[in-house]
XYZ file of C-alpha atoms in Angstrom:
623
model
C 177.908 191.537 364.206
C 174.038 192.010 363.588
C 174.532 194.378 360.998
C 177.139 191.710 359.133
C 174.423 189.353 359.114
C 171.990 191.038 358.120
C 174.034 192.276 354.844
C 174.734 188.928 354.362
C 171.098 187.714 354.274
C 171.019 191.067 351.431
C 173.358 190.219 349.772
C 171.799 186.376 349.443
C 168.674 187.977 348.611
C 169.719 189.960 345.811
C 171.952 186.875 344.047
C 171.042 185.850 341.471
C 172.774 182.492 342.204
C 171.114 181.819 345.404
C 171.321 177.732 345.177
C 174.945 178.558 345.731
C 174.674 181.031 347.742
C 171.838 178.940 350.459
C 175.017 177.124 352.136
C 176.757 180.322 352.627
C 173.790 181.873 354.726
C 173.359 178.530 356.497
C 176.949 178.780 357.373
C 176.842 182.433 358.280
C 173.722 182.231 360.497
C 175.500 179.049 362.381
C 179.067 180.822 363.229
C 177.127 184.209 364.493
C 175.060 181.635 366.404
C 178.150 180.362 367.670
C 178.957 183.438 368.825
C 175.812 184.270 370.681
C 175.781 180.978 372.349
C 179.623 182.017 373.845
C 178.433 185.709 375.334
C 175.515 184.354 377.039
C 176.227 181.044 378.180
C 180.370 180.818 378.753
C 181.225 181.180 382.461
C 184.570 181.253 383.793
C 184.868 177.615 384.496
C 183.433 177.220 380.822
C 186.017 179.716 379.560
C 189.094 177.947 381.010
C 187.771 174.280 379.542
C 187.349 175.710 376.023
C 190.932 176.961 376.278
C 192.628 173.949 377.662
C 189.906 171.708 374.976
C 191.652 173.872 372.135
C 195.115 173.405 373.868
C 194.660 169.197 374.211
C 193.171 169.340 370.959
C 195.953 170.784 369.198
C 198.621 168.774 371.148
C 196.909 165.520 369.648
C 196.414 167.180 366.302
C 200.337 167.845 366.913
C 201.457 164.329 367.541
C 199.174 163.494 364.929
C 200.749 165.438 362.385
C 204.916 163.898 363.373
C 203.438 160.792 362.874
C 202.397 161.668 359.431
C 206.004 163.035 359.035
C 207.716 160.072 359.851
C 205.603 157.980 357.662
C 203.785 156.077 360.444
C 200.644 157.816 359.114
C 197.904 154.002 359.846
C 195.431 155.296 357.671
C 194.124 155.115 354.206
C 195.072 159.025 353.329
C 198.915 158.234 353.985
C 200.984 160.674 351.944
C 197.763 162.285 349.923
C 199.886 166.064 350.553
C 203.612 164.003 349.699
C 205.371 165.020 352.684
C 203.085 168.048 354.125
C 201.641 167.080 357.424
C 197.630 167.690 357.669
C 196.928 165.631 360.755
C 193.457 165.318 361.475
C 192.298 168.103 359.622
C 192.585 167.051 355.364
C 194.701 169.865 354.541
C 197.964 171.294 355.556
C 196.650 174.898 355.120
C 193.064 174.228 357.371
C 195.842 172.344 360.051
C 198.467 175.284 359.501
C 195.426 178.018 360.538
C 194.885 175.829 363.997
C 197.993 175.791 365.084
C 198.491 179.856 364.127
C 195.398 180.560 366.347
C 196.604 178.368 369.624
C 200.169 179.172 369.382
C 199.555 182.487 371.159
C 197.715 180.730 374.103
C 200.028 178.459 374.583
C 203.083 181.190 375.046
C 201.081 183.264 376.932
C 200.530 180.146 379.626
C 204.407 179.490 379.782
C 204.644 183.372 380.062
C 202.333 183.247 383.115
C 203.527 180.303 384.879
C 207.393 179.340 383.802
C 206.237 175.496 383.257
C 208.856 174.495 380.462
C 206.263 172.042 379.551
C 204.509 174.664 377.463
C 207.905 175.959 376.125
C 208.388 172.575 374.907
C 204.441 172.353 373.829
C 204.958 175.493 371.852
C 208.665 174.290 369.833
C 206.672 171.274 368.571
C 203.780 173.232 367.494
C 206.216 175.969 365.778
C 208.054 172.617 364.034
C 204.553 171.144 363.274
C 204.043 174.929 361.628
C 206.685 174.524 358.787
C 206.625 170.374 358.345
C 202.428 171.670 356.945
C 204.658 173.366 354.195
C 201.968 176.250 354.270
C 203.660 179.791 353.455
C 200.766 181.497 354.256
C 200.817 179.780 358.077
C 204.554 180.586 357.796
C 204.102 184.922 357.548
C 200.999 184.036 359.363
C 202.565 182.733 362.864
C 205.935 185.208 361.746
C 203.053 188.548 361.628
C 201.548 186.748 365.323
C 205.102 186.724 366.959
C 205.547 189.832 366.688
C 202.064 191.342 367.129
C 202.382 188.972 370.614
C 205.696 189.982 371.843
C 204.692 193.748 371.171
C 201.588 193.163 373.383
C 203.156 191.147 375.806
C 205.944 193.765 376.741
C 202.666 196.534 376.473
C 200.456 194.304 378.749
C 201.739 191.581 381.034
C 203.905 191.783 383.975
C 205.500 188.773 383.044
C 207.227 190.628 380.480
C 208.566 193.245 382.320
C 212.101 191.154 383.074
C 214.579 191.642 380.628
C 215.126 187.791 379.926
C 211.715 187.695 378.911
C 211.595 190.630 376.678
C 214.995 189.174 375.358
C 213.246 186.020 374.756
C 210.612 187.303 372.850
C 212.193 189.275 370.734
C 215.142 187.074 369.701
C 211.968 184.211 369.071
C 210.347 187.453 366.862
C 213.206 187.527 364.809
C 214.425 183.521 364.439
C 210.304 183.610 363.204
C 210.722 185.991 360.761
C 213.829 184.802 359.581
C 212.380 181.104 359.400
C 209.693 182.095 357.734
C 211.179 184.603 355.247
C 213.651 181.978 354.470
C 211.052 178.873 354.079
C 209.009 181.003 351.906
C 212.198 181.995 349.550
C 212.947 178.567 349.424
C 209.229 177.307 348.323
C 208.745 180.275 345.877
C 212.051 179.153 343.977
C 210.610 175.781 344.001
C 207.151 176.590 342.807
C 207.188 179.850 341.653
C 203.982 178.919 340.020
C 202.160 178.815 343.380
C 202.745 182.794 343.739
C 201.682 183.624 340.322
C 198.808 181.679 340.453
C 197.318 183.518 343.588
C 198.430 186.911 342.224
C 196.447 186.044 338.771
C 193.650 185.078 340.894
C 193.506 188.107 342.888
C 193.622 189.942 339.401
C 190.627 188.558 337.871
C 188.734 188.708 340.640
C 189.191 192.148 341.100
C 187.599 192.530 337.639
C 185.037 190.788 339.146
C 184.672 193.222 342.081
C 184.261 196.237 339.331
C 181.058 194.627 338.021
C 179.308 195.497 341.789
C 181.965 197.351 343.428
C 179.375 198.625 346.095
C 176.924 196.001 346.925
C 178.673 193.390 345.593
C 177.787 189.917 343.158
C 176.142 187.984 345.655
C 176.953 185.592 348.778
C 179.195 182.856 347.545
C 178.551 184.028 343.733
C 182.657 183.670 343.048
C 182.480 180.132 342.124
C 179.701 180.783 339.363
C 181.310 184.507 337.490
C 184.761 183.306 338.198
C 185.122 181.515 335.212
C 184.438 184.097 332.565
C 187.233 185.842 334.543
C 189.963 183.570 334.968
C 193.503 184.392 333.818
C 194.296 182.057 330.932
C 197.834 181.609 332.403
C 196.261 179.691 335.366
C 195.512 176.767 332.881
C 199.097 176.806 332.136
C 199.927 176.947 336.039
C 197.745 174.117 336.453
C 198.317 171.782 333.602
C 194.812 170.993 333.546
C 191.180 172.237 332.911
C 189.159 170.065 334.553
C 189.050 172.389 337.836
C 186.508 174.358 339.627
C 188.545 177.300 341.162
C 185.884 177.943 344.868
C 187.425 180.635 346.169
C 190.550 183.262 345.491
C 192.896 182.601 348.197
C 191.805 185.780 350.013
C 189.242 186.262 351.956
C 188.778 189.999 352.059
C 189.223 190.150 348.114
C 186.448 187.675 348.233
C 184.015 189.237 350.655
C 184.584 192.205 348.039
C 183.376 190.156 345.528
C 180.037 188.799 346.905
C 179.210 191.475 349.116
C 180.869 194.502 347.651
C 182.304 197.696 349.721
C 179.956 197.637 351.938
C 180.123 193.890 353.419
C 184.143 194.268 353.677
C 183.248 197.738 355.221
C 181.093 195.922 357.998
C 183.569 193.092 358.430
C 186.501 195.711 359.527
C 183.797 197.694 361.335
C 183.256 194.718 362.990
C 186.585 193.618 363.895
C 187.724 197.302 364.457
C 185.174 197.393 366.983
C 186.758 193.997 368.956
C 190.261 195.107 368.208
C 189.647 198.742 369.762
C 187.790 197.232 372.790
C 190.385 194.252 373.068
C 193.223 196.602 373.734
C 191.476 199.065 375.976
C 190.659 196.542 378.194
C 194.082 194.907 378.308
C 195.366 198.394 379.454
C 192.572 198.847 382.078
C 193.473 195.089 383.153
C 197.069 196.220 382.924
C 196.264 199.669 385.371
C 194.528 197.125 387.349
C 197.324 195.280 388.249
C 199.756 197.841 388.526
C 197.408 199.138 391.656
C 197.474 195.950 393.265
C 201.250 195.612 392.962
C 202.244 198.248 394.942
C 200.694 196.777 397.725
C 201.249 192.857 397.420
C 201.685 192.213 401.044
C 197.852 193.497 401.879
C 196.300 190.069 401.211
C 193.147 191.952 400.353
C 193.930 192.826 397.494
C 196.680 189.871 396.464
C 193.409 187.573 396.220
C 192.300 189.820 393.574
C 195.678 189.426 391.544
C 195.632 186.168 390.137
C 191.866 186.340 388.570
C 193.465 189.842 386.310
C 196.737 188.250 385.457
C 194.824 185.304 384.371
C 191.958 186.817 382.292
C 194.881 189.414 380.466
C 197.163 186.928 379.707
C 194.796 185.191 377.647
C 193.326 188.304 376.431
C 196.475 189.171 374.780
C 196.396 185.238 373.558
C 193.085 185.698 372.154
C 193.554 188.782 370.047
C 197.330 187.527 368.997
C 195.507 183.787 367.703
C 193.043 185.582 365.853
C 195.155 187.969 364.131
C 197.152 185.439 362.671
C 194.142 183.704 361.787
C 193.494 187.339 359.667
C 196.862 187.115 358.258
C 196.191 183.791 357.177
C 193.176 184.555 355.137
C 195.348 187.146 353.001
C 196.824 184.129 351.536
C 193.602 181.236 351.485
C 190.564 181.334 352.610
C 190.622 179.215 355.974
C 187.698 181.147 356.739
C 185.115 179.858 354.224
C 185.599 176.333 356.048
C 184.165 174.953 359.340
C 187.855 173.896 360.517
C 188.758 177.457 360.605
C 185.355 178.945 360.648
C 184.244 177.924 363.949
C 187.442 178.876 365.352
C 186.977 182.754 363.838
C 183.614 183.261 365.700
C 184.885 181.747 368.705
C 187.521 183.403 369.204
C 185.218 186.695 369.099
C 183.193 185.196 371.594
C 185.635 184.711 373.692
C 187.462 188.084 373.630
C 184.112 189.286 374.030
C 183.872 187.624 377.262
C 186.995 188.973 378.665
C 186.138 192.301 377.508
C 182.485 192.528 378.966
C 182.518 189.904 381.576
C 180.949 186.450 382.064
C 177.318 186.366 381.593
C 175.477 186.129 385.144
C 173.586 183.681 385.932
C 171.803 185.576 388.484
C 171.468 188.530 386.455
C 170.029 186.553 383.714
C 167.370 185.012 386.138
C 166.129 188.218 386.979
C 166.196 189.572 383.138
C 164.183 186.204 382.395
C 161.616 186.774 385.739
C 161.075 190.770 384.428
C 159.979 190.033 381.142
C 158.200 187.107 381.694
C 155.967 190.021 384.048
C 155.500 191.743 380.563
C 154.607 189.039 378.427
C 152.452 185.828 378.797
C 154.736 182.461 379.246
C 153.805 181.129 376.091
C 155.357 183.652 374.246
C 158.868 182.541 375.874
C 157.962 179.143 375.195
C 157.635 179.515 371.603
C 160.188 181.434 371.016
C 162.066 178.556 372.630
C 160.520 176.457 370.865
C 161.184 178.325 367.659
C 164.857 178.367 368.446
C 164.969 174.806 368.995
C 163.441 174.224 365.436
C 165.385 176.289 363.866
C 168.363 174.322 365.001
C 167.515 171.319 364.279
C 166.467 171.982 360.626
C 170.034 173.493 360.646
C 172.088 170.212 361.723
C 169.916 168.157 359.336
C 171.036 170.636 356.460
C 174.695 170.285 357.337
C 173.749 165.995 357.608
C 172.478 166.275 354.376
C 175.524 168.075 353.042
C 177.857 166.075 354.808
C 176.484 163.079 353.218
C 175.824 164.319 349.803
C 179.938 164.468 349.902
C 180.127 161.084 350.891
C 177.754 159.584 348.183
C 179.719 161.597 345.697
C 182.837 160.169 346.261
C 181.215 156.685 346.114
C 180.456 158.316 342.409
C 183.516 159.079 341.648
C 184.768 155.820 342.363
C 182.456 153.884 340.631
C 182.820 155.947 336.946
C 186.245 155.273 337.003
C 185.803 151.674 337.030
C 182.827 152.469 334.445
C 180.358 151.168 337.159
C 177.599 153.514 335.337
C 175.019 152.755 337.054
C 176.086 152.518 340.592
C 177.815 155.615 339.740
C 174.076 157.032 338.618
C 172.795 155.698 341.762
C 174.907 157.439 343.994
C 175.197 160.521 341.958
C 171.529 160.619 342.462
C 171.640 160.671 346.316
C 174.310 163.488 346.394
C 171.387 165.774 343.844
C 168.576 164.351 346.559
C 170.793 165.812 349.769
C 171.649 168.907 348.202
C 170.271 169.760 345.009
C 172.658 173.045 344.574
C 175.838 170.115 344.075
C 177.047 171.378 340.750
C 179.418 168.848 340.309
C 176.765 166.177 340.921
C 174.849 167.126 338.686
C 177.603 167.679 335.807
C 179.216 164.412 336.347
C 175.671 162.132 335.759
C 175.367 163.935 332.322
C 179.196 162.780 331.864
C 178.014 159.140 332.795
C 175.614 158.904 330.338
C 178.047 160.768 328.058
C 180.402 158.050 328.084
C 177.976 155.081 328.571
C 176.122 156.301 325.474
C 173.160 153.422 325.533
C 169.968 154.642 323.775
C 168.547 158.197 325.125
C 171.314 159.003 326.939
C 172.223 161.792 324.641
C 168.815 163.340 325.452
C 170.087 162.657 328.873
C 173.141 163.857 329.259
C 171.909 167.526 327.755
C 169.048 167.473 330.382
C 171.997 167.658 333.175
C 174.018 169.480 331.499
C 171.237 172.038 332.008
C 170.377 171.552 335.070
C 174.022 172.214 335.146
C 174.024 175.728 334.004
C 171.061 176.996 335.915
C 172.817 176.524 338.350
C 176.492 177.824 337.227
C 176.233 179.029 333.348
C 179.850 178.661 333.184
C 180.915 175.697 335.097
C 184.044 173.994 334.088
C 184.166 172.278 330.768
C 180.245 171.870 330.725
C 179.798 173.227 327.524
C 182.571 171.362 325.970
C 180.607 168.221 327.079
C 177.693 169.813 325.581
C 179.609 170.060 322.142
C 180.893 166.131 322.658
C 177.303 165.083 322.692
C 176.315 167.448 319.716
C 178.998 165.737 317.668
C 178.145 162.090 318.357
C 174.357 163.259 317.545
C 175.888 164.631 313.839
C 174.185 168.246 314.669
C 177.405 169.558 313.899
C 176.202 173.661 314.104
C 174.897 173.099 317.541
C 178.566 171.092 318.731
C 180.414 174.447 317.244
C 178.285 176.551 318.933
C 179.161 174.620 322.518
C 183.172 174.551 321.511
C 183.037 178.515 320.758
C 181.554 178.809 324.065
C 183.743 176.372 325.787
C 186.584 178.227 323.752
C 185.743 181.529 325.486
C 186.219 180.554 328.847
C 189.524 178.153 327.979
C 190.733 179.405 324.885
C 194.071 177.050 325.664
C 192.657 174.042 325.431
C 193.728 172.000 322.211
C 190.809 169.290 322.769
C 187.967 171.548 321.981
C 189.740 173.107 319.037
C 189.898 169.911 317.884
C 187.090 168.238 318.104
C 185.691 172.347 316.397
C 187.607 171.384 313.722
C 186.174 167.883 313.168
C 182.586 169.439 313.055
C 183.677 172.339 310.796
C 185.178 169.436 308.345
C 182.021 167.337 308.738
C 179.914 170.651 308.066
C 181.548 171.125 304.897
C 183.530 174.105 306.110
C 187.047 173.203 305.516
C 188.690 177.025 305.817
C 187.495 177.112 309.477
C 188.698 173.551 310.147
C 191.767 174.282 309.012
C 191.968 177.269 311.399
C 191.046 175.104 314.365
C 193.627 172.351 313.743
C 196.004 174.843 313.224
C 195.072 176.120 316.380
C 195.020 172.890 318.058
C 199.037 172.266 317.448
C 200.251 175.530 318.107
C 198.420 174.849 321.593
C 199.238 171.048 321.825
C 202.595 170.748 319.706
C 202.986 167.188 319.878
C 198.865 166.680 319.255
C 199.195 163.488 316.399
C 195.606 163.402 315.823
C 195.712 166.856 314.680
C 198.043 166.999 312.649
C 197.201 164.457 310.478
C 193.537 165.726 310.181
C 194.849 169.378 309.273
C 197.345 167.826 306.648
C 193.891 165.869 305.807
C 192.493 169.386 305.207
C 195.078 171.378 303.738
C 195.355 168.493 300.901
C 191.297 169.079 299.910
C 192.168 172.821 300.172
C 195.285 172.329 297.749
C 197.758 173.320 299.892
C 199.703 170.510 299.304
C 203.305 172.618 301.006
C 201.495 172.979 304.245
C 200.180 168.925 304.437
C 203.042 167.895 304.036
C 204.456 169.916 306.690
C 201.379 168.661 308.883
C 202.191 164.902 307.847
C 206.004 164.897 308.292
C 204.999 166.510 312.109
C 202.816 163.176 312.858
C 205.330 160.949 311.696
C 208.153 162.502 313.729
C 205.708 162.289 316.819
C 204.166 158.660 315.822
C 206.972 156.614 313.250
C 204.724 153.485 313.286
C 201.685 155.243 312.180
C 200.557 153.378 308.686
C 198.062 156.095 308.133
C 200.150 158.516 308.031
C 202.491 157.103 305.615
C 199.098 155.965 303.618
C 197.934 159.752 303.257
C 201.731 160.732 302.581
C 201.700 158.518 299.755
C 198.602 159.688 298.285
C 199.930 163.137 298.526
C 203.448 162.467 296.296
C 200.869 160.148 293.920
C 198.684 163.132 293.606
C 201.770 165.340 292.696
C 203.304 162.906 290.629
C 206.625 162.103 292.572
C 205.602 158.255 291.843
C 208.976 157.499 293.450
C 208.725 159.058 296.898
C 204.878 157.703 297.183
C 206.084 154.280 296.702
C 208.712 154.759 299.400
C 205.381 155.995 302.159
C 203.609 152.965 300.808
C 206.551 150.316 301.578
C 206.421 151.688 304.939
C 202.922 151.514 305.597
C 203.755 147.668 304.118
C 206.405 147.369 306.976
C 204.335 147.940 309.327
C 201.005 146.452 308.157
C 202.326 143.220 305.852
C 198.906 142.236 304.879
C 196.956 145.512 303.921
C 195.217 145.182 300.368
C 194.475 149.067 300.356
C 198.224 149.744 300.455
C 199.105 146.762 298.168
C 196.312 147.844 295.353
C 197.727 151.426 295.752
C 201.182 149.870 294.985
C 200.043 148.275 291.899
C 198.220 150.850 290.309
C 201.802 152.734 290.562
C 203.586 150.130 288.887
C 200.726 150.585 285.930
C 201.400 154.103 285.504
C 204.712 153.243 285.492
């Protein structure tokens, strides 16, 4: 545990993106916190309300989430996942993890005391499962049914009968089946969903190779990941305005940041609780068996309840946290407080089963020894110190918290072109957390698109800020290139677009506004190329085709404008300037007949143009 965090402070200190990286740490130094606070402070009674708070918690969350089903969803996020339930926790996949890591608890209670209450409880939290539409909760709570009936039949005496064993394996196998089948079904409906993970996974592999030891640095993914991204994924997506955070696994991405090592500690780590988990389920298990040979000496019945109790959830523990594990093979649940909180909990909490509840006695007399050694104001400040330190931690995560809220104020507001509210709150979000990439990137867009005087001096200013802190973040230097071209410094815009083109070489825009600055520069060859490029990309792209037939006429190739003319009429029919330039192209060839035709259309659809009509009459003169 120690020797996680402290590669993870390492591995902070040696990025290179630490702005990134700082919320990360903050995180990391909070959950082991977390799991401190558990082994010292957790008694039994604590224990059992933690358990039963998860269990409540997750029945609401449950009812929650049917509601949402049935369309009866009373707030403002109705339907934002279609028909994928995400009760109270904003995603199906973050709700999908909960219920994975209670499920076990909950069986092992109905398991301990026959209450079909539970049984019940645990049917509506398996339905709740598939209505989140998350296939990796689906193998998830399938891999956890069986890893709990295998330790249940191992462990617990309630297991023993053969109804029970029949029960759990018969619910191993409907599980599997369910799940197997649900998946199936959702990969033949999205088969992109697959492919996109596996492409993922791919690049950021490469990724891994460029530190494969000590890895890129904490949270560093988001900031290399897009010199590495599969092109196909644009394709998969439909879009290119995206920031992928994180690779959909979570051991691929603790590769990434921290390299061999850190995912070397991690499995250490949970090797360690794993190993320890099971041997004291089977010295729980011996336990018992002792005292059941002898139930009728009451001396020893007392002391039957207390094992029964602490195994059963024991084996519930280390059941809900590896499917939490399998989960994170398939997102990264992990990387969130909804499921990260839960992760270092649950350690706690198997800890405490495994070494006992902390003693308050025992802790007294620890507290009384060294204060013997050392003066009381050394306790005192280091109490002191601790309380500090936590505070300046909650008013981090206050300042995050609300940095997200002011942004989505900004969001709002630019797309009712509310520029400078939008500023306004954009502003706040960079003043809460100045590491907000996105923040940053979309005030250089305002002034982008508000484009008032010095703005364009403005916009490149945040666009920088931009890349110091991500040198590769989504689309920023296409913006970059957009500015460059309204400010006529056309080398500088083609510089931006061939960077832009590197990282999203399938996205027509840039080609095409490349090829506008390459025409404006004078270099009509590498215009060409870059409308050319544009269509094959975009092939219904109107604008450019009629600039490359625009181009290919200067350059002579009168064949190939055509081409690129007749391909923006059969797009846009009612386009005058098309049949305008068409015309010009027969004049110029001397098929007078077919450039009168183009010019009586561009007539039909614009009555009163004097461009078209003068071109008219100066055919008849030739004629």
């Amino acid at each position: 545990m120690v020797a996680f965090l402290i590669w993870g402070v390492f591995s902070f200190l040696k990025s290179p993106y630490k702005g990134v990286g700082l919320e990360e740490l903050i995180k990391l130094f909070c959950y082991i916190g977390i799991y401190f606070v558990v082994i010292n402070n957790v008694g039994e009674k604590q224990f059992k309300r933690i358990i039963y708070s998860l269990l409540i918690a997750a029945f609401v969350s449950i009812l929650y989430g049917f509601l949402q089903h049935f369309g009866l969803d009373p707030f403002i996020w109705k339907g934002a996942f279609s028909r994928r339930v995400f009760s109270t926790f904003g995603n199906p996949n973050f709700f999908g993890a909960y219920l994975v890591l209670t499920a076990p608890l909950i069986l092992s209670i109905f398991l301990r005391n026959k209450k079909y209450i539970f049984l019940i409880f645990f049917i509506l939290l398996t339905l709740c499962i598939f209505l989140t539409g998350s296939k990796g909760a689906w193998l998830a709570f399938a891999g956890e049914t069986v890893i709990f009936s295998i330790l249940a039949i191992i462990f617990l005496s309630h297991a023993k009968k053969k109804k029970v064993r029949t029960f759990l394996v018969s619910l191993a196998i409907l599980v599997i089946l369910g799940s197997t089948i649900g998946v199936f079904i959702m990969a033949k409906k999205r088969p992109d969903s697959i492919l996109f993970r596996l492409l993922t996974w791919r690049s950021t592999f490469q990724m891994v190779e460029l530190n494969p030891v000590t890895g890129n640095g904490l949270n560093s993914f988001r900031v290399i990941y897009p010199l590495y991204r599969d092109r196909e994924i644009f394709r998969i997506e439909g879009k290119h305005q995206t920031e992928t955070q994180h690779p959909e696994n979570e051991y691929i991405e603790i590769a990434s940041d921290e390299g061999i090592i850190g995912l070397g500690i991690f499995f250490w780590m949970l090797g360690i609780f794993y190993t320890y988990g099971i041997k004291k389920s089977q010295w729980l298990k011996e336990r018992l068996e002792i005292i059941e040979t002898d139930k009728k000496d009451k001396r020893k019945k007392r002391f039957y309840s207390p094992i029964e109790y602490n195994l059963s959830f024991l084996v519930g523990l280390i059941t809900g946290l590896s499917g939490l594990l399998i989960h994170n093979l398939f997102g990264v649940n992990m990387r969130f407080v909804s499921s990260g909180f839960f992760f270092w909990l649950f350690l706690g909490l198997i800890s405490l089963q495994v070494l006992g509840y902390p003693s308050v006695v025992s802790v007294k007399e620890e507290i009384q020894t060294q204060e013997k050694k050392y003066p009381k104001f050394v306790f005192r400040l280091l109490e002191l110190c601790i309380v500090c330190i936590t505070i300046f931690l909650i008013v981090i995560f206050i300042r995050f918290y609300r940095a997200d809220i002011h942004h989505n104020r900004g969001i709002s507001y630019s797309k009712n072109r509310k520029w400078g509210k939008a500023l306004k709150e954009y502003q706040k979000v960079v003043d809460f957390n100045p590491y907000f990439t996105m923040a940053h990137y979309f005030i250089g867009n305002v002034y982008n698109d508000r484009w008032e005087e010095g703005d364009a001096e403005r916009a490149l200013s945040k666009y920088q800020d931009v890349k110091k802190i991500a040198p590769n973040y989504v689309m920023v230097h296409y913006q970059e290139g957009i500015v460059y071209n309204k400010l006529k410094k056309w080398d500088k815009a083609i510089e931006n677009f061939k960077k832009a083109v590197a990282l999203d070489p399938v996205f027509a825009l840039t080609y095409f506004r490349m090829g506008w600055a390459y025409t404006q520069s004078k270099d009509f060859n590498s215009a060409m190329g870059a409308f050319k490029k544009a269509v094959e990309i975009q092939p219904n792209f109107f604008d450019a085709y009629i600039n490359l037939g625009n181009i290919q006429f200067m350059l002579e190739d009168y064949g190939g404008s055509e081409v690129s003319f007749k391909k923006a009429l059969e797009i846009n029919p009612k386009n005058m300037t098309v049949y305008r330039n068409l015309g010009l192209l027969y004049a110029n060839l001397k098929r007078y007949p077919e450039a009168a035709i183009q010019w009586h259309k561009a007539l039909e659809i614009n009555p009163e143009n004097q461009e078209i009509k003068r071109l008219l009459d100066s055919l008849r003169k030739k004629k």
